[in-house]
Short mmCIF file of C-alpha atoms in Angstrom, two decimals:
data_model
loop_
_atom_site.label_atom_id
_atom_site.label_comp_id
_atom_site.label_asym_id
_atom_site.label_seq_id
_atom_site.Cartn_x
_atom_site.Cartn_y
_atom_site.Cartn_z
CA UNK G 119 -2.73 13.54 -13.29
CA UNK G 120 -1.70 16.82 -11.70
CA UNK G 121 0.09 17.04 -8.38
CA UNK G 122 -2.00 18.11 -5.41
CA UNK G 123 -1.40 21.28 -3.47
CA UNK G 124 1.01 19.79 -1.00
CA UNK G 125 0.88 22.77 1.32
CA UNK G 126 -2.59 21.63 2.34
CA UNK G 127 -1.49 18.85 4.62
CA UNK G 128 0.28 16.38 2.31
CA UNK G 129 4.07 16.65 2.45
CA UNK G 130 6.33 16.09 -0.54
CA UNK G 131 9.43 14.07 0.22
CA UNK G 132 12.69 14.22 -1.73
CA UNK G 133 13.65 11.07 -3.64
CA UNK G 134 17.06 10.55 -2.06
CA UNK G 135 19.14 7.42 -2.39
CA UNK G 136 19.10 4.36 -0.14
CA UNK G 137 16.49 2.02 1.25
CA UNK G 138 13.51 3.38 3.11
CA UNK G 139 12.31 -0.09 4.20
CA UNK G 140 14.64 -2.96 5.02
CA UNK G 141 13.27 -6.37 6.01
CA UNK G 142 15.64 -9.14 7.08
CA UNK G 143 14.94 -12.79 7.90
CA UNK G 144 11.23 -12.26 8.50
CA UNK G 145 9.65 -15.49 9.72
CA UNK G 146 6.15 -16.44 10.87
CA UNK G 147 4.74 -19.82 11.87
CA UNK G 148 1.20 -20.91 12.62
CA UNK G 149 1.47 -24.13 14.58
CA UNK G 150 3.57 -26.39 12.39
CA UNK G 151 3.02 -24.31 9.24
CA UNK G 152 5.76 -21.91 8.18
CA UNK G 153 3.88 -19.08 6.50
CA UNK G 154 7.00 -16.94 5.92
CA UNK G 155 10.48 -18.41 6.05
CA UNK G 156 13.35 -15.94 6.53
CA UNK G 157 12.20 -13.46 3.87
CA UNK G 158 14.38 -10.43 3.01
CA UNK G 159 13.20 -7.31 1.18
CA UNK G 160 15.03 -4.08 0.40
CA UNK G 161 12.80 -1.24 -0.79
CA UNK G 162 14.60 1.75 -2.37
CA UNK G 163 13.26 5.16 -1.45
CA UNK G 164 10.66 6.57 -3.88
CA UNK G 165 10.37 3.31 -5.80
CA UNK G 166 7.55 1.00 -6.89
CA UNK G 167 8.22 -2.58 -5.78
CA UNK G 168 5.98 -5.63 -6.19
CA UNK G 169 5.72 -8.79 -4.10
CA UNK G 170 4.14 -11.58 -6.15
CA UNK G 171 3.56 -15.31 -5.91
CA UNK G 172 0.87 -17.98 -6.23
CA UNK G 173 -2.05 -18.12 -3.81
CA UNK G 174 -0.88 -19.18 -0.36
CA UNK G 175 2.69 -18.04 -0.95
CA UNK G 176 2.73 -15.94 2.24
CA UNK G 177 2.38 -12.48 0.70
CA UNK G 178 -0.38 -11.09 2.92
CA UNK G 179 1.22 -12.66 6.01
CA UNK G 180 4.38 -10.79 5.04
CA UNK G 181 2.44 -7.48 4.86
CA UNK G 182 0.69 -8.27 8.14
CA UNK G 183 4.04 -8.59 9.91
CA UNK G 184 5.36 -5.34 8.47
CA UNK G 185 2.23 -3.48 9.64
CA UNK G 186 2.15 -4.95 13.16
CA UNK G 187 -0.91 -7.18 12.74
CA UNK G 188 1.27 -10.25 13.26
CA UNK G 189 4.41 -10.33 15.36
CA UNK G 190 7.20 -12.18 13.53
CA UNK G 191 8.84 -15.22 15.11
CA UNK G 192 12.19 -13.91 13.86
CA UNK G 193 13.64 -11.14 11.75
CA UNK G 194 13.87 -7.35 11.63
CA UNK G 195 11.81 -4.60 10.01
CA UNK G 196 13.55 -1.23 9.72
CA UNK G 197 11.84 1.91 8.42
CA UNK G 198 14.37 4.69 7.95
CA UNK G 199 16.43 3.18 10.76
CA UNK G 200 13.46 2.70 13.14
CA UNK G 201 12.80 -0.89 14.28
CA UNK G 202 9.11 -1.73 13.81
CA UNK G 203 9.11 -5.22 15.33
CA UNK G 204 6.85 -5.32 18.38
CA UNK G 205 4.96 -2.12 17.54
CA UNK G 206 1.17 -2.04 17.41
CA UNK G 207 -0.48 -1.31 14.04
CA UNK G 208 -1.27 2.27 15.09
CA UNK G 209 2.37 2.79 16.09
CA UNK G 210 3.53 1.41 12.74
CA UNK G 211 1.18 3.87 11.02
CA UNK G 212 2.56 6.73 13.12
CA UNK G 213 6.10 5.67 12.15
CA UNK G 214 5.24 6.08 8.46
CA UNK G 215 3.71 2.93 6.94
CA UNK G 216 0.15 2.85 5.58
CA UNK G 217 -1.68 0.01 3.87
CA UNK G 218 -4.80 -1.13 2.08
CA UNK G 219 -6.34 -4.61 2.22
CA UNK G 220 -7.41 -7.36 -0.18
CA UNK G 221 -11.02 -6.82 0.87
CA UNK G 222 -12.09 -3.17 0.94
CA UNK G 223 -12.40 -1.97 4.55
CA UNK G 224 -14.09 1.40 4.31
CA UNK G 225 -16.44 2.68 7.01
CA UNK G 226 -19.81 1.98 5.43
CA UNK G 227 -21.79 4.56 7.41
CA UNK G 228 -19.33 7.38 6.66
CA UNK G 229 -18.97 9.63 3.64
CA UNK G 230 -15.88 9.65 1.45
CA UNK G 231 -14.60 12.75 3.25
CA UNK G 232 -15.23 11.25 6.69
CA UNK G 233 -13.31 8.10 5.79
CA UNK G 234 -10.29 10.22 4.92
CA UNK G 235 -10.67 12.26 8.12
CA UNK G 236 -10.37 9.01 10.07
CA UNK G 237 -7.16 8.26 8.20
CA UNK G 238 -5.85 11.70 9.09
CA UNK G 239 -6.29 11.10 12.83
CA UNK G 240 -2.71 9.87 13.55
CA UNK G 241 -1.35 13.25 12.38
CA UNK G 242 -3.65 15.43 14.52
CA UNK G 243 -2.16 17.33 17.44
CA UNK G 244 -5.33 17.98 19.45
CA UNK G 245 -6.02 15.73 22.44
CA UNK G 246 -9.13 14.70 24.34
CA UNK G 247 -9.19 17.91 26.39
CA UNK G 248 -8.95 20.02 23.22
CA UNK G 249 -11.94 18.19 21.77
CA UNK G 250 -13.93 18.48 25.01
CA UNK G 251 -13.35 22.22 25.48
CA UNK G 252 -13.22 23.09 21.77
CA UNK G 253 -9.86 24.81 22.00
CA UNK G 254 -8.16 26.76 19.25
CA UNK G 255 -5.91 23.77 18.55
CA UNK G 256 -8.99 21.58 18.05
CA UNK G 257 -10.46 23.93 15.43
CA UNK G 258 -7.11 24.35 13.69
CA UNK G 259 -6.69 20.58 13.53
CA UNK G 260 -10.20 20.11 12.16
CA UNK G 261 -9.71 22.74 9.47
CA UNK G 262 -6.34 21.27 8.48
CA UNK G 263 -7.78 17.73 8.30
CA UNK G 264 -10.69 18.82 6.11
CA UNK G 265 -8.31 20.69 3.82
CA UNK G 266 -6.10 17.59 3.53
CA UNK G 267 -9.18 15.45 2.82
CA UNK G 268 -10.21 17.78 0.00
CA UNK G 269 -6.69 17.65 -1.47
CA UNK G 270 -6.61 13.85 -1.38
CA UNK G 271 -10.12 13.44 -2.78
CA UNK G 272 -9.08 15.64 -5.67
CA UNK G 273 -5.81 13.72 -6.07
CA UNK G 274 -7.61 10.37 -6.50
CA UNK G 275 -10.37 11.90 -8.64
CA UNK G 276 -13.18 11.72 -6.08
CA UNK G 277 -13.76 15.35 -5.14
CA UNK G 278 -17.32 15.18 -6.55
CA UNK G 279 -18.07 12.24 -4.20
CA UNK G 280 -16.97 13.99 -1.01
CA UNK G 281 -20.38 13.78 0.67
CA UNK G 282 -21.45 10.39 -0.70
CA UNK G 283 -21.52 7.32 1.52
CA UNK G 284 -18.47 5.18 0.78
CA UNK G 285 -20.58 2.08 0.03
CA UNK G 286 -22.60 3.96 -2.61
CA UNK G 287 -19.48 4.50 -4.73
CA UNK G 288 -18.60 2.23 -7.67
CA UNK G 289 -16.13 -0.53 -6.86
CA UNK G 290 -13.14 1.15 -8.50
CA UNK G 291 -13.88 4.41 -6.66
CA UNK G 292 -14.02 2.54 -3.35
CA UNK G 293 -10.55 1.17 -4.06
CA UNK G 294 -9.24 4.68 -4.76
CA UNK G 295 -10.93 6.03 -1.63
CA UNK G 296 -9.20 3.39 0.48
CA UNK G 297 -5.87 4.45 -1.03
CA UNK G 298 -6.68 8.11 -0.27
CA UNK G 299 -7.48 7.21 3.34
CA UNK G 300 -4.11 5.44 3.65
CA UNK G 301 -2.35 8.47 2.14
CA UNK G 302 -4.05 10.69 4.73
CA UNK G 303 -1.68 9.26 7.34
CA UNK G 304 1.15 10.97 5.44
CA UNK G 305 3.19 7.79 5.01
CA UNK G 306 6.73 7.22 3.86
CA UNK G 307 5.70 3.84 2.46
CA UNK G 308 2.27 2.62 1.33
CA UNK G 309 1.56 -1.11 1.07
CA UNK G 310 -1.17 -2.00 -1.43
CA UNK G 311 -2.60 -5.50 -1.07
CA UNK G 312 -4.09 -6.54 -4.44
CA UNK G 313 -5.34 -3.04 -5.36
CA UNK G 314 -6.47 -4.15 -8.84
CA UNK G 315 -8.54 -7.10 -7.59
CA UNK G 316 -11.99 -7.03 -9.21
CA UNK G 317 -11.20 -4.10 -11.48
CA UNK G 318 -12.00 -3.95 -15.17
CA UNK G 319 -9.24 -2.99 -17.67
CA UNK G 320 -10.14 0.72 -17.66
CA UNK G 321 -10.13 0.88 -13.85
CA UNK G 322 -6.80 -0.95 -13.79
CA UNK G 323 -5.23 1.60 -16.14
CA UNK G 324 -6.53 4.43 -13.94
CA UNK G 325 -5.07 2.66 -10.92
CA UNK G 326 -1.70 2.36 -12.62
CA UNK G 327 -1.65 6.12 -13.26
CA UNK G 328 -2.62 6.77 -9.63
CA UNK G 329 0.15 4.56 -8.25
CA UNK G 330 2.71 6.32 -10.42
CA UNK G 331 1.40 9.70 -9.21
CA UNK G 332 1.70 8.57 -5.58
CA UNK G 333 5.40 7.94 -6.16
CA UNK G 334 6.14 10.77 -8.59
CA UNK G 335 4.00 13.58 -7.15
CA UNK G 336 3.98 12.72 -3.44
CA UNK G 337 7.35 10.98 -3.18
CA UNK G 338 5.72 8.06 -1.33
CA UNK G 339 7.34 4.66 -1.81
CA UNK G 340 4.92 1.97 -3.05
CA UNK G 341 5.04 -1.75 -2.30
CA UNK G 342 2.24 -3.82 -3.80
CA UNK G 343 0.98 -7.38 -3.79
CA UNK G 344 -0.78 -8.08 -7.05
CA UNK G 345 -1.95 -11.00 -9.21
CA UNK G 346 -2.47 -8.91 -12.35
CA UNK G 347 0.82 -9.67 -14.06
CA UNK G 348 0.32 -7.12 -16.82
CA UNK G 349 0.03 -4.42 -14.16
CA UNK G 350 3.01 -5.77 -12.21
CA UNK G 351 5.32 -6.03 -15.21
CA UNK G 352 4.52 -2.58 -16.60
CA UNK G 353 4.52 -0.73 -13.28
CA UNK G 354 7.16 -2.29 -11.03
CA UNK G 355 10.81 -1.31 -10.93
CA UNK G 356 11.75 -4.37 -8.91
CA UNK G 357 9.92 -7.60 -8.10
CA UNK G 358 10.25 -10.18 -5.33
CA UNK G 359 8.60 -13.58 -5.81
CA UNK G 360 7.43 -15.69 -2.85
CA UNK G 361 6.47 -19.35 -3.00
CA UNK G 362 5.55 -21.58 -0.05
CA UNK G 363 6.53 -18.78 2.32
CA UNK G 364 10.09 -18.36 1.01
CA UNK G 365 11.73 -16.07 -1.51
CA UNK G 366 11.85 -17.84 -4.87
CA UNK G 367 13.32 -15.08 -7.03
CA UNK G 368 13.85 -11.35 -7.28
CA UNK G 369 15.01 -8.89 -9.87
CA UNK G 370 13.95 -6.53 -12.62
CA UNK G 371 10.61 -7.27 -14.34
CA UNK G 372 12.18 -8.90 -17.40
CA UNK G 373 14.41 -11.06 -15.21
CA UNK G 374 11.48 -12.32 -13.16
CA UNK G 375 9.28 -12.80 -16.23
CA UNK G 376 11.86 -15.06 -17.87
CA UNK G 377 12.81 -17.00 -14.73
CA UNK G 378 11.98 -20.71 -15.25
CA UNK G 379 11.38 -21.27 -11.52
CA UNK G 380 8.81 -18.46 -11.46
CA UNK G 381 7.05 -19.91 -14.50
CA UNK G 382 6.98 -23.31 -12.83
CA UNK G 383 5.57 -21.90 -9.59
CA UNK G 384 2.69 -20.25 -11.43
CA UNK G 385 2.00 -22.80 -14.15
CA UNK G 386 3.45 -26.13 -13.07
CA UNK G 387 6.52 -27.85 -14.43
CA UNK G 388 4.90 -29.21 -17.57
CA UNK G 389 3.32 -25.94 -18.62
CA UNK G 390 6.46 -23.93 -17.91
CA UNK G 391 8.52 -26.24 -20.11
CA UNK G 392 5.92 -26.46 -22.87
CA UNK G 393 4.08 -24.03 -25.09
CA UNK G 394 4.17 -21.22 -22.52
CA UNK G 395 7.94 -21.17 -22.48
CA UNK G 396 8.16 -21.44 -26.27
CA UNK G 397 5.90 -18.46 -26.81
CA UNK G 398 7.62 -16.32 -24.19
CA UNK G 399 4.45 -15.40 -22.30
CA UNK G 400 4.30 -13.42 -19.07
CA UNK G 401 4.49 -15.04 -15.65
#
């Protein structure tokens, strides 16, 4: 996959050392239920990191706190030294975090290009008065946004579908369009919530190449929640495992794959100690 023309509204970032996202002690309760219990996460700049765990482990709640949908009961969320706790979702986006969702949330009545233009909105400089009086800044913003949309459509392989309604696209293309819309915000970090859900093997391989290109060609850090363990183990550089709202394990893919506690969380104690463990399967 070739790199897009980054001069057209998508900015390349250098892959310097250190953490771009640092989460400490993040906690969320719903009544008497502890959905996340003092979870830490360090995300190195320009890396691909996965957050995995069984259903109900607290993964999406964790993402929802990072992106301002839920306010944590305790803990800190730092993005390049900026505290995100207490910010609205639009303010979190403006700070540099974009995300996709488990269930595709495209605008059904809009074309592929229009969906990306909506994503570009936080980076526009024109205000209400510019739009009302059709100022020079308004037209410059519009031209820049359409150019960025074209670049991103090409980047995710959907340039031919620019004028098609988003809901008329095949499932895998809709997933890629949602990623392109998130990238239109020009993020430092993109959070992908089960991006391979519902994909066939070919679509999953294409997704893997796209995620690598997001990191390698755009310099955007990727954090993903995913149940496809083959994808996780072949794509991730570091993995954090949640279970019952708490961190169960973390480490390199091979360390997590061979962790008995992780096997038990996914398969149950008997299965983890039986044939699965003997054959050395993947978690």
